[in-house]
Coordinates of C-alpha atoms in Angstrom, one line a residue:
M1 CA 0.0 0.0 0.0
L2 CA 1.3 3.4 -0.9
V3 CA 1.5 6.2 1.6
V4 CA 0.0 9.6 0.7
E5 CA 3.5 11.1 0.8
T6 CA 4.9 8.7 -1.7
V7 CA 2.0 9.4 -4.1
A8 CA 2.9 13.0 -3.7
K9 CA 6.5 12.5 -4.4
I10 CA 5.7 10.5 -7.5
R11 CA 3.3 13.2 -8.8
R12 CA 5.7 16.0 -8.1
A13 CA 8.6 14.2 -9.8
Y14 CA 6.7 13.4 -12.9
F15 CA 4.5 16.5 -13.4
V16 CA 6.6 19.3 -11.8
Q17 CA 10.2 18.2 -12.1
Q18 CA 9.5 16.4 -15.5
K19 CA 11.5 13.2 -14.5
P20 CA 11.1 10.0 -16.5
I21 CA 9.3 7.1 -15.0
K22 CA 12.5 4.9 -14.8
Q23 CA 14.2 7.5 -12.7
I24 CA 11.4 7.9 -10.3
C25 CA 11.2 4.2 -9.8
R26 CA 15.0 4.1 -9.0
E27 CA 14.8 7.0 -6.5
L28 CA 11.7 6.0 -4.7
K29 CA 12.3 2.2 -5.0
V30 CA 8.8 1.4 -6.4
S31 CA 7.9 -0.5 -9.6
R32 CA 7.2 1.1 -12.9
K33 CA 3.6 -0.3 -12.7
V34 CA 3.0 1.5 -9.5
V35 CA 4.4 4.8 -10.9
R36 CA 2.2 4.5 -13.9
K37 CA -0.9 3.8 -11.9
V38 CA -0.4 6.9 -9.7
I39 CA 0.3 9.1 -12.7
R40 CA -2.9 7.9 -14.4
S41 CA -5.2 8.1 -11.3
E42 CA -6.4 11.6 -10.6
A43 CA -7.8 10.8 -7.1
T44 CA -5.7 11.0 -4.0
P45 CA -5.9 8.2 -1.4
A46 CA -8.4 8.8 1.3
F47 CA -6.4 8.9 4.5
G48 CA -9.2 9.7 6.8
Q49 CA -11.4 6.8 5.7
T50 CA -8.8 4.2 6.4
A51 CA -8.1 5.4 9.9
T52 CA -11.9 5.5 10.5
W53 CA -12.4 1.9 9.5
R54 CA -9.5 0.8 11.6
A55 CA -10.9 2.5 14.6
A56 CA -14.3 0.9 14.1
R57 CA -12.7 -2.6 13.7
R58 CA -10.8 -2.1 16.9
A59 CA -14.0 -1.1 18.6
R60 CA -15.8 -4.3 17.4
S61 CA -13.0 -6.4 18.7
T62 CA -13.1 -5.1 22.2
G63 CA -15.8 -7.6 23.3
L64 CA -18.3 -4.9 24.3
P65 CA -22.0 -5.4 23.8
S66 CA -23.0 -3.9 20.5
A67 CA -25.1 -1.1 22.2
S68 CA -22.0 0.3 24.0
R69 CA -19.5 0.0 21.1
P70 CA -18.8 3.2 19.2
T71 CA -20.3 3.4 15.8
V72 CA -18.4 4.1 12.5
R73 CA -19.6 7.7 12.7
M74 CA -18.4 8.0 16.3
A75 CA -15.0 6.5 15.4
H76 CA -14.8 9.0 12.4
I77 CA -15.5 11.9 14.8
L78 CA -12.8 10.5 17.2
V79 CA -10.1 10.2 14.6
I80 CA -11.0 13.7 13.0
G81 CA -11.1 15.2 16.5
A82 CA -7.7 13.8 17.4
S83 CA -6.1 15.0 14.3
Q84 CA -7.4 18.4 14.9
G85 CA -6.5 18.5 18.6
I86 CA -10.1 18.4 19.8
G87 CA -10.9 15.9 22.5
L88 CA -14.3 14.4 23.2
E89 CA -15.4 14.4 26.8
T90 CA -17.1 11.1 27.9

């Protein structure tokens, strides 16, 4: 799985610095197939969604009854709040 920073480095190298795909592959140690895929795709990876689903999965595995487990929406609020420095009082 690619990290958002790697995707940004690939795009910057190709579009801004006009580097060839082969050189980008050597510098970032990724395959040409990956570089081509990143260049063709216009969408950026959704970082927040991955963190939200992980938090929801962790909540499910706690063994709590379903009524007291945080929902996916609550997990999303917790993740976004933590990234913005906002804490939830419980």
